[in-house]
XYZ file of C-alpha atoms in Angstrom:
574
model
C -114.705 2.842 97.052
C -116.106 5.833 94.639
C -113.809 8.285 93.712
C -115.607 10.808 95.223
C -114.979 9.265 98.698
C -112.558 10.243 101.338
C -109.784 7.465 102.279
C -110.688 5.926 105.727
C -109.226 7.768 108.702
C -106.021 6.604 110.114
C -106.128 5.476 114.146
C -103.936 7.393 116.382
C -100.604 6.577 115.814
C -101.240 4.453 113.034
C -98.514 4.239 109.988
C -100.627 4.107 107.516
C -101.135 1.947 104.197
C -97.859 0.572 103.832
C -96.781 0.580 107.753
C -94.469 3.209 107.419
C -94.175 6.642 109.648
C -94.220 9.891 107.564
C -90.595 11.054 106.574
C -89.735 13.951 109.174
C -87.670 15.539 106.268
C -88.215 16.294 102.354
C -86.234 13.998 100.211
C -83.001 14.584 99.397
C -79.659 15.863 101.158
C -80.362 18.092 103.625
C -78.553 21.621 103.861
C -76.754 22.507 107.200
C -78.317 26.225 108.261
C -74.280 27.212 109.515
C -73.385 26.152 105.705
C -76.575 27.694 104.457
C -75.441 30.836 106.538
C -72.171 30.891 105.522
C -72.897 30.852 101.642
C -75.067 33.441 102.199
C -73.263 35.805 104.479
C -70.233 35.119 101.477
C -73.145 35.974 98.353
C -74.620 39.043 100.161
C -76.082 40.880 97.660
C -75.290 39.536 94.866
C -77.615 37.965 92.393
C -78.227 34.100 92.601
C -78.668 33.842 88.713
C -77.560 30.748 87.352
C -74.941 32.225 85.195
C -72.676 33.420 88.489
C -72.212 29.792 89.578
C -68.273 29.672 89.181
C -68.091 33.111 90.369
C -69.643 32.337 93.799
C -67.950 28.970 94.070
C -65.088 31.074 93.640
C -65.885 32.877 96.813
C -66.563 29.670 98.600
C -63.185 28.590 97.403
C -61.517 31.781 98.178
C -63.051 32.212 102.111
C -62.534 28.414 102.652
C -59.729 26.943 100.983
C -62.598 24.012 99.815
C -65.473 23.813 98.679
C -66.935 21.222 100.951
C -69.938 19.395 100.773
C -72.084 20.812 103.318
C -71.015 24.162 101.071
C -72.107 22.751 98.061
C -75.653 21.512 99.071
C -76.192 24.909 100.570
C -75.159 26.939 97.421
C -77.629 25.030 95.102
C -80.627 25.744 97.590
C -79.901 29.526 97.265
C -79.231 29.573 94.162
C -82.453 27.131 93.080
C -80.402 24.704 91.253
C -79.972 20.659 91.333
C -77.124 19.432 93.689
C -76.212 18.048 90.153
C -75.728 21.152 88.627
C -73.747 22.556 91.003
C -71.466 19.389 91.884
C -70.785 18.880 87.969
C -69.275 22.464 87.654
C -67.496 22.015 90.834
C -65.643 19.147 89.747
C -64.750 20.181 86.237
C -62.217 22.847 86.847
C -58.604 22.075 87.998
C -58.672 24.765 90.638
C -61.656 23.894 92.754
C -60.471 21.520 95.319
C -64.397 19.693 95.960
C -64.037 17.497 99.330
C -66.438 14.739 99.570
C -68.325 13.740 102.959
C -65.854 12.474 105.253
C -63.066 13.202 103.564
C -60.002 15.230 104.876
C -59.648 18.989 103.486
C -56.754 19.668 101.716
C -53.864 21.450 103.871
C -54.147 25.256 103.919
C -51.273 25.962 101.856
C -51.648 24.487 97.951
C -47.881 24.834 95.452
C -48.753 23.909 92.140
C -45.916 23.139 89.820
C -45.897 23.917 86.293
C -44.811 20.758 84.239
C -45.641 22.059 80.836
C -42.604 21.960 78.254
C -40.702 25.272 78.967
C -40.871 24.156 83.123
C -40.006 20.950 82.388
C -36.809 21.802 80.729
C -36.047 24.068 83.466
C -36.279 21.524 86.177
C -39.905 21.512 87.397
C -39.578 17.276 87.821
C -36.793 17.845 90.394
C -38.839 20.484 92.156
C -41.886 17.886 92.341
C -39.256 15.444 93.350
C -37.528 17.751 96.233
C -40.649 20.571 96.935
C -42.836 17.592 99.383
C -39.417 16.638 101.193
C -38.992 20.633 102.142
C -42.596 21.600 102.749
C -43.282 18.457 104.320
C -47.104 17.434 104.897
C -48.498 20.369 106.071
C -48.137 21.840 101.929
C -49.428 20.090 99.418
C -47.682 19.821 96.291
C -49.302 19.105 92.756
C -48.510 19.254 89.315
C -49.937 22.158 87.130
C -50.660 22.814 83.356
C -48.917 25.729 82.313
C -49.304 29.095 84.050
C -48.334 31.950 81.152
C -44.983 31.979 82.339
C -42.671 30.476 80.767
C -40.229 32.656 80.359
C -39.329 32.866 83.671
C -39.506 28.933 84.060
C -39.538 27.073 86.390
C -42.898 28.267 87.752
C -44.876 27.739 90.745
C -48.157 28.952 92.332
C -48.438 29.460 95.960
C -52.118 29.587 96.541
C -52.832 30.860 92.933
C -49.440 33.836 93.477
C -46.718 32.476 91.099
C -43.014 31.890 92.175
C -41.154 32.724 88.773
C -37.597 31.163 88.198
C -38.532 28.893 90.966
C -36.358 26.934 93.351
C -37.037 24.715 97.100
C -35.981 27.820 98.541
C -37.982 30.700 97.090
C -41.136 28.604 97.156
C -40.612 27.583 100.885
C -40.550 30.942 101.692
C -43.417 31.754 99.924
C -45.623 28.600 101.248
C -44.585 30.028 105.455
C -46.240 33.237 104.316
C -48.392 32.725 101.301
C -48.545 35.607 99.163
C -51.498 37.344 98.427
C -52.848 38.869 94.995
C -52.622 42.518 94.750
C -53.492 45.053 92.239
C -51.365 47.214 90.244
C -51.136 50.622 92.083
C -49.008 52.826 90.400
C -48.491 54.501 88.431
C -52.049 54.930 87.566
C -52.919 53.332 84.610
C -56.098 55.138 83.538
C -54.428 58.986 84.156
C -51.862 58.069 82.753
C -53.138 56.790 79.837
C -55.763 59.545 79.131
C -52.897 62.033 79.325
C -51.215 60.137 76.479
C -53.955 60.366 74.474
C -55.990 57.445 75.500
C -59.874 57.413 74.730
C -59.988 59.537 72.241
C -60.729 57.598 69.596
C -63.723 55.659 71.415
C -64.746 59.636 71.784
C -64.566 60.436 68.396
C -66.776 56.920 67.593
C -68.988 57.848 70.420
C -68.974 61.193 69.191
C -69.818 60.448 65.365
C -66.533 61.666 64.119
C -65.597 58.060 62.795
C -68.317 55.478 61.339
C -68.526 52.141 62.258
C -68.080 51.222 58.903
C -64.611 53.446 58.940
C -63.609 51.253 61.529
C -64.000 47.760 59.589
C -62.270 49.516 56.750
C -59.142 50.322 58.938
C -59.010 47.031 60.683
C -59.391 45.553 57.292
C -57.105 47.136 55.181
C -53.972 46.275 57.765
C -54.798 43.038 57.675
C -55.812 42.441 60.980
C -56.529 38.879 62.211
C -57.231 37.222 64.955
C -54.303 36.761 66.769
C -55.474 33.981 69.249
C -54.672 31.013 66.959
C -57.452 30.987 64.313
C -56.108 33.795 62.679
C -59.561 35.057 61.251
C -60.200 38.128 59.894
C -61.027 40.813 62.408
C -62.952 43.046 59.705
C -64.691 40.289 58.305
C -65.600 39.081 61.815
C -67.079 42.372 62.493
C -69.396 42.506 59.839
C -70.542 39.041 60.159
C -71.660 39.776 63.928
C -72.968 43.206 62.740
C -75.456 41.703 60.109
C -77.041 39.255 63.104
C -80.095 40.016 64.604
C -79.952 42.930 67.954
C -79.101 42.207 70.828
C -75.404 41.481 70.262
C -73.256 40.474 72.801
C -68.954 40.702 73.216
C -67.023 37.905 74.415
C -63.174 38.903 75.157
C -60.685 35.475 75.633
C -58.009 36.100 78.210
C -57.983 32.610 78.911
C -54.662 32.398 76.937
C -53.572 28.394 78.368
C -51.513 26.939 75.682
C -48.146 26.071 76.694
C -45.733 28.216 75.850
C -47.906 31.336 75.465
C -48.144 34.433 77.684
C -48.380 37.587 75.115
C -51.870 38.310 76.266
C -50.124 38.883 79.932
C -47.486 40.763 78.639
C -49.671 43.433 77.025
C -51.906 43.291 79.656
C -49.284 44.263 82.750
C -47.858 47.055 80.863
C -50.764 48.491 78.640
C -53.972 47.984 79.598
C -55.972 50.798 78.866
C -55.088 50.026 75.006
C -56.498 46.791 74.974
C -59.339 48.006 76.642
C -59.941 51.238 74.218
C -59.841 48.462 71.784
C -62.336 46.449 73.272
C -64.744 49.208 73.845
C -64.044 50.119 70.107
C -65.238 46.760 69.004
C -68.215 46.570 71.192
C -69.439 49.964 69.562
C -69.010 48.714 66.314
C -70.956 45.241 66.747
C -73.254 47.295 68.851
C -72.648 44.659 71.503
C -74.997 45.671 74.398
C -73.012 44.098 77.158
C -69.381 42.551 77.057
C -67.815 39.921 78.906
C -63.701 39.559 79.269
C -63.263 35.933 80.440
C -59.576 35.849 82.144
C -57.513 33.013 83.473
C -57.394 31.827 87.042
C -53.671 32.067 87.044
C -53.234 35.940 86.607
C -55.146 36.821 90.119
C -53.176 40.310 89.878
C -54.352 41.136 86.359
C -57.563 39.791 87.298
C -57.862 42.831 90.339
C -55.990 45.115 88.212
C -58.199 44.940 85.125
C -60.807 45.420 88.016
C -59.772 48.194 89.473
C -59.099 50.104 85.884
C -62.763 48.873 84.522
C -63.855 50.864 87.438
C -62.480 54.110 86.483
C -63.415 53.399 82.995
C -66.944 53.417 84.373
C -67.152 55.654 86.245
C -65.778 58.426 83.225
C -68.524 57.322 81.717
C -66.521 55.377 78.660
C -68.551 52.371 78.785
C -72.015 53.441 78.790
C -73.069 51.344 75.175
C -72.094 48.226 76.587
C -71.994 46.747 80.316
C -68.685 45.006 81.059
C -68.752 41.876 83.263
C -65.598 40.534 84.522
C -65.588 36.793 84.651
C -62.858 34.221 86.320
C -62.251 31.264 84.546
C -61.259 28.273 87.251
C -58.337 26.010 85.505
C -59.739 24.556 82.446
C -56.950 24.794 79.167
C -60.172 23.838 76.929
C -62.391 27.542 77.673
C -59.567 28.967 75.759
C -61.763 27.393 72.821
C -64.319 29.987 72.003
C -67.563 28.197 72.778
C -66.377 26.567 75.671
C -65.312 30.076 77.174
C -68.894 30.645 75.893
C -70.626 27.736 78.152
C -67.991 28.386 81.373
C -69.194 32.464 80.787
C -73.066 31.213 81.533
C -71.853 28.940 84.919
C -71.292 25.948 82.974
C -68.690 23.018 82.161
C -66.679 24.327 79.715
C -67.850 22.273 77.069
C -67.150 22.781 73.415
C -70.389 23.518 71.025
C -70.961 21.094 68.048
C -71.327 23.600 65.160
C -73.154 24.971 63.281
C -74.671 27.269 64.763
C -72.048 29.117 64.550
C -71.152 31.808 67.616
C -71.597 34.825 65.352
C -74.765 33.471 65.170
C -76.042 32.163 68.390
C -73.385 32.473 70.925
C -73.693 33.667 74.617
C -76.742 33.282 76.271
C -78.198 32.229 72.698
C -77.376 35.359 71.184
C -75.366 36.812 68.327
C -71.834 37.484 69.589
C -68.558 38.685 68.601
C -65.326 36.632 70.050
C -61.367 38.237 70.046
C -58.544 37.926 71.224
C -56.540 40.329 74.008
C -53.678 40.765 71.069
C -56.410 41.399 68.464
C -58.118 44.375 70.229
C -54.581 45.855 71.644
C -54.032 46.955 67.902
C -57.440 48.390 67.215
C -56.011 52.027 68.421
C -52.744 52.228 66.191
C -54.228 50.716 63.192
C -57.326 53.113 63.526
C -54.778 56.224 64.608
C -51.894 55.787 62.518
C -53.265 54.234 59.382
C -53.766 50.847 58.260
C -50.533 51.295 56.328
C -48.539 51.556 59.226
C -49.725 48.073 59.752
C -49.512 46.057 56.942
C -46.012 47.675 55.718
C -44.205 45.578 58.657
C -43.479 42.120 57.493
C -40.663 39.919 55.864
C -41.351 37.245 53.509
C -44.316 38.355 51.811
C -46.231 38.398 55.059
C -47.965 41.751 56.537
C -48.042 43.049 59.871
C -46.642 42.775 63.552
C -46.822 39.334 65.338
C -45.840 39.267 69.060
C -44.437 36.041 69.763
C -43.978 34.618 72.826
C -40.335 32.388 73.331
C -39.401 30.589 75.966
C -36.614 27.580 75.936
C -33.341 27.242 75.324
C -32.324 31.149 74.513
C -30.298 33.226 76.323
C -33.345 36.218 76.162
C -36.292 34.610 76.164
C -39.523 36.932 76.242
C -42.169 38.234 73.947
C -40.794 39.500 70.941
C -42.377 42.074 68.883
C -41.372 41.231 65.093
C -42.870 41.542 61.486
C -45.017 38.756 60.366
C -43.542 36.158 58.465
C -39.804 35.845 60.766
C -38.260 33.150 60.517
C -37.205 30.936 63.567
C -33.957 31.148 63.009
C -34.284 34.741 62.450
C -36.211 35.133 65.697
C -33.547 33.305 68.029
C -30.103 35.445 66.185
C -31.972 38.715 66.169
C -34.460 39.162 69.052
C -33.112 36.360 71.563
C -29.192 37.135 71.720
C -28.942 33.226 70.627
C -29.172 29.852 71.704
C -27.943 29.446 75.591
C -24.829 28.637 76.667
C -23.752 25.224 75.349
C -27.090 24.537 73.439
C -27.042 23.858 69.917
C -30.229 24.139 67.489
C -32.472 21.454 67.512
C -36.009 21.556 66.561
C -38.726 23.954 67.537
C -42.593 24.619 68.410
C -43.636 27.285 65.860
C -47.410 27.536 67.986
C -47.449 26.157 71.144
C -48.620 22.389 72.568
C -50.826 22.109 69.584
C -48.842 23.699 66.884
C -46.543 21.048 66.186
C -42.570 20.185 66.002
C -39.757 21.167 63.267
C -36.720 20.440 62.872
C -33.662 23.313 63.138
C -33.133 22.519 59.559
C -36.876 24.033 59.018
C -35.957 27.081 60.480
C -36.079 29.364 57.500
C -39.524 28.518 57.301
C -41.910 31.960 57.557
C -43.964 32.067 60.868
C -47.407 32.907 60.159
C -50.911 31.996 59.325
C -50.816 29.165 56.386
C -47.441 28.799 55.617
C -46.870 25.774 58.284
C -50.085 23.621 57.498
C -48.297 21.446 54.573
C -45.588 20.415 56.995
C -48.038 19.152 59.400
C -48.215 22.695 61.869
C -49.464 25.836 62.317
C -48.311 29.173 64.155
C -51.467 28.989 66.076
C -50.813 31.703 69.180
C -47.705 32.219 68.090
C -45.887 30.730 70.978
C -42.459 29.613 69.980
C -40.325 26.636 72.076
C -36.722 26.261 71.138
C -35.436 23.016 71.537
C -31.595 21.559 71.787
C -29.216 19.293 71.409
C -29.927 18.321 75.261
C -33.379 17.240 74.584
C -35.254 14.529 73.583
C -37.898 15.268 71.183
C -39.878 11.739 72.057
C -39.590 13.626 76.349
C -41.252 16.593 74.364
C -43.879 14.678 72.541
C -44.812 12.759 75.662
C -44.780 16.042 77.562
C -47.342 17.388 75.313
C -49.488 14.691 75.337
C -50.151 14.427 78.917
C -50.922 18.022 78.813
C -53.657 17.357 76.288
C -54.824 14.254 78.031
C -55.007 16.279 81.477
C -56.632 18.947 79.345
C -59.363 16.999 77.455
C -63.094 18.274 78.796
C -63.828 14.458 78.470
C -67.168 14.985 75.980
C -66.003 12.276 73.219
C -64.333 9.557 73.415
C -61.771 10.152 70.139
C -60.213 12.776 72.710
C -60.709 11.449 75.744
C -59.238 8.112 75.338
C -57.347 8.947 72.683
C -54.975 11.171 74.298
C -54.984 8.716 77.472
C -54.065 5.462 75.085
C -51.217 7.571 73.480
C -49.285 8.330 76.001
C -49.562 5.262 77.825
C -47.868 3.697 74.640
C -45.410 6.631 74.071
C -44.449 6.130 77.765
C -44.113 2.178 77.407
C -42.267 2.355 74.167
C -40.796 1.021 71.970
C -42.766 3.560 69.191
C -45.457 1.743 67.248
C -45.505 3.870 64.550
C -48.520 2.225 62.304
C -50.316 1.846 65.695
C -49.601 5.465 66.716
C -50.019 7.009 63.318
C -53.744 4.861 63.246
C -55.187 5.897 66.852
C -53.828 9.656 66.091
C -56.214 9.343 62.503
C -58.868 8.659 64.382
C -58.570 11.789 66.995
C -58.147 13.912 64.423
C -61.088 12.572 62.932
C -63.635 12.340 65.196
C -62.905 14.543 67.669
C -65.406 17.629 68.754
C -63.166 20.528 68.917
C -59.590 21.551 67.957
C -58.053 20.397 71.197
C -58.548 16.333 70.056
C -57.363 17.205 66.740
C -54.704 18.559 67.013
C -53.378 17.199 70.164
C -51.790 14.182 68.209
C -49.447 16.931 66.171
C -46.280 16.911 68.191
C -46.284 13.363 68.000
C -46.549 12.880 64.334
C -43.713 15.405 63.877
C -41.311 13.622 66.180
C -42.044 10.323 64.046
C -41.740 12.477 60.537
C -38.784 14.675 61.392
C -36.166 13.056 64.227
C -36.361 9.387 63.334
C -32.930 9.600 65.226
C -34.245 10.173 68.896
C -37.067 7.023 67.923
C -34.103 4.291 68.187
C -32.821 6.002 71.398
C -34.060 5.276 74.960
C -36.704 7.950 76.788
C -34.511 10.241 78.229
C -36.495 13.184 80.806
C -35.584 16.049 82.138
């Protein structure tokens, strides 16, 4: 037949070529209209750009208690993405319950318990144990990573409302009426602040009564650093961002997740106009044309609070030189690291960057941007207002500056504690925690958290902060401190740890991934085979992507280096 030819006409009825009848539908799942109607009476008016994925699975979540499949489908039509897309996202964060076709919904009611270090030591495995015999199967009870709480351990979440200092009782009660998230009402923050003072140094930047390069200089000179756990810089930071190409763009982490940190929650509950002077601060001085403060899942109050004062900020007219979006992370310990806050930020898996390029240099939405710290920015104002001198005269052992550090464990006043930089451990539990507990003696320590590492009470004299801890085999990190006892096994601790970083690990290479599952498979088995431990935890620290992989292997190394004791001893839990 020439090209130029029509086909012959099918007869009536006829199936054509290859006998089959024309498919009534496109290819594909097909969307529900009642799912596709209740997506988009839940969306409204708000954009469908690819970047507000987790927020409106969020409201799916929220309105549903699920996001089901039916959902799903419908939210990637109006939104003009792949099923793929959408289910991958879904799936990758610990507090988006995804139910397949045909499966059973979860139960209304959701208690997570925290089984991080400072819960387990409090009891959370007997509340797992005891919790699904009270609530029976109506609840449904889960473990948790940790939820910035621990020093009111044990700690639950009723829906995503925590139960602090938790027992069967309290959370029973809580799980017949689940609690709902409210916002801070009074006293009001904002008025409160302004009549204090508050703002007026963003006025006076604003206003041209301070340069930007004044600011740098003040941050500088006190030393500032970042207080999240890299400890870079803030000055430096600043300027590196500021020579980058325009637009610039802010990211803010208040995704604080590792266990045994919750000093970003602190300052936020009982000062948040500071941090937020400080964040506007920074954003003028980067010239950062819109900023985005990424916040954990678990603090739905702070979440509405921070909300409600960003508002009023607004609407004085504070904010004008650069557009603040609030953004809810979803569960995921591994967006605390900054590019994978970066990738959840644009609606995607929070998957850590390979670098370079670096994220000064090509960071959200492929553009310059500057990345701090809640802690970091709280101090912009006093630095700026009283002098950098203030700053950097507080200190003990030949370290500058204030360090808020968050303890939890076996002290009788556990909390954050506000103390120069450079404190010892030991100095930290006699002066600012009234002591071990009741019949607990000094042990060992976590100087920084899950990642940080494990010392022995006889390395408490040991200055906490930035590089002093590295030749031991730790680091202060986020400055989260666990005290340890006589009552504990340090091998429990280890393997605690470890399954936290195996439950953690975003899963993108295969030193972390597997690495952190084959470890504590063989530190739960036991005995400890050290050359076979001390090999596979080379190799994570090796080859793994991001920080999370490489350092996840440090609590066990410490508990083979410093308490060969507890190795010969059976593995005793909590």
């Amino acid at each position: 037949m020439n090209v130029f030819e029509q086909p012959p006409t099918l007869p009536p009825g006829g199936r054509g070529r290859a006998g089959r009848r024309p498919p009534k539908t496109p290819k594909g799942r097909q969307v529900d209209p009642q799912a596709l109607a209740d997506v988009r009476a839940l969306l409204g008016e708000r954009e469908r750009r690819r970047d507000l994925l987790i927020e409106h699975l969020h409201l799916i979540q929220d309105r549903y208690g699920c996001l089901s499949a039916a959902h799903l489908a419908a939210l990637a039509q109006e939104m003009r993405l792949a099923l793929a897309e959408v289910y991958e996202v879904a799936t990758f964060y610990a507090h988006f319950d995804v139910v397949k076709e045909g499966d059973t919904p979860p139960p209304a009611v959701t208690v997570r318990v925290c089984d991080s270090l400072s819960c387990a030591m409090a009891g959370a495995e007997q509340l797992l144990q005891d919790l699904p015999k009270r609530l029976g199967a109506a609840v449904r009870v889960v473990r948790a990573p940790c939820m910035g709480a621990c020093d009111r351990a044990p700690v639950c979440a009723v829906g995503h409302v925590q139960v602090m200092q938790a027992d069967t009782a309290h959370v029973a009660a809580a799980a017949a009426a689940p609690p709902h998230a409210h916002a801070y009402g009074t006293p009001a923050p904002f008025d409160a602040y302004v009549r204090s003072g508050g703002y007026d140094l963003l006025k006076a930047c604003s206003g041209g009564a301070c340069t930007r390069d004044d600011i740098i200089k003040a941050v500088s000179d006190a030393g500032l650093r970042g207080l999240g756990g890299a400890g870079f810089p803030t000055g430096r930071k600043w300027s590196l961002v500021r020579a980058e190409p325009a637009p610039r763009l802010f990211a803010v982490n208040a995704d604080e997740g590792e266990p045994g940190t919750f000093k970003d929650r602190y300052y936020l509950e009982r000062d948040p106009h500071r941090f937020i002077e400080g964040m506007l601060i920074a954003a003028w001085v980067v010239e950062a044309a819109a900023t985005y403060l990424y916040i954990r899942d678990e603090y739905p109050e702070l979440r509405l609070l921070l909300a409600q004062e960003l508002a009023k900020v607004e609407a004085a007219g504070l904010s004008r030189h650069s557009k603040i979006h609030l953004r809810r992370g979803a569960g995921a310990y591994i967006c605390g690291e900054e590019s994978a806050m970066i990738e959840s930020i644009e609606g995607k898996r929070g998957l850590p960057r390979h670098r370079p390029p670096y994220v000064a240099q090509v960071g959200l939405f492929g553009r310059p941007t500057l990345e701090q710290n809640v802690e970091t920015l709280f101090w912009v104002r006093d630095i700026v207002e009283k002098g950098a001198s203030w700053f950097s005269s507080q200190g003990r052992h030949e370290r500058k500056g204030f360090r808020s550090f968050s303890v939890s464990g076996r002290v009788k006043k556990p909390g954050v504690k506000l103390a120069p930089a450079g404190v010892t451990a030991r100095e930290l539990i006699d002066e600012f925690c009234g002591g071990m507990a009741d019949g607990h003696s000094f042990k060992g320590y976590l100087p920084g958290g899950a990642s940080g590492g494990i010392l022995p009470a006889s390395m408490a004299d040991i200055p906490l902060d930035f590089g002093t801890l590295e030749q031991y085999g730790c680091f202060v990190g986020s400055h989260a401190v666990v005290i340890l006892s006589d009552k504990d096994d340090m091998k429990a601790a280890a393997l605690n740890l470890l399954r936290f970083f195996e439950g953690e690990s975003c899963g993108q290479c295969t030193p972390c991934r597997v690495g952190t599952e084959k470890a504590t498979k063989l530190m739960a088995a036991g005995p400890w085979d050290r050359a076979l431990l001390e090999e596979l935890s080379t190799l994570m620290r090796d080859a793994s992507i991001c920080g999370l992989g490489q350092a996840a292997p440090n609590p066990l190394l410490c508990v083979l280096k410093y308490f060969p004791d507890d190795l010969s001893q059976p593995l005793r839990q909590w």
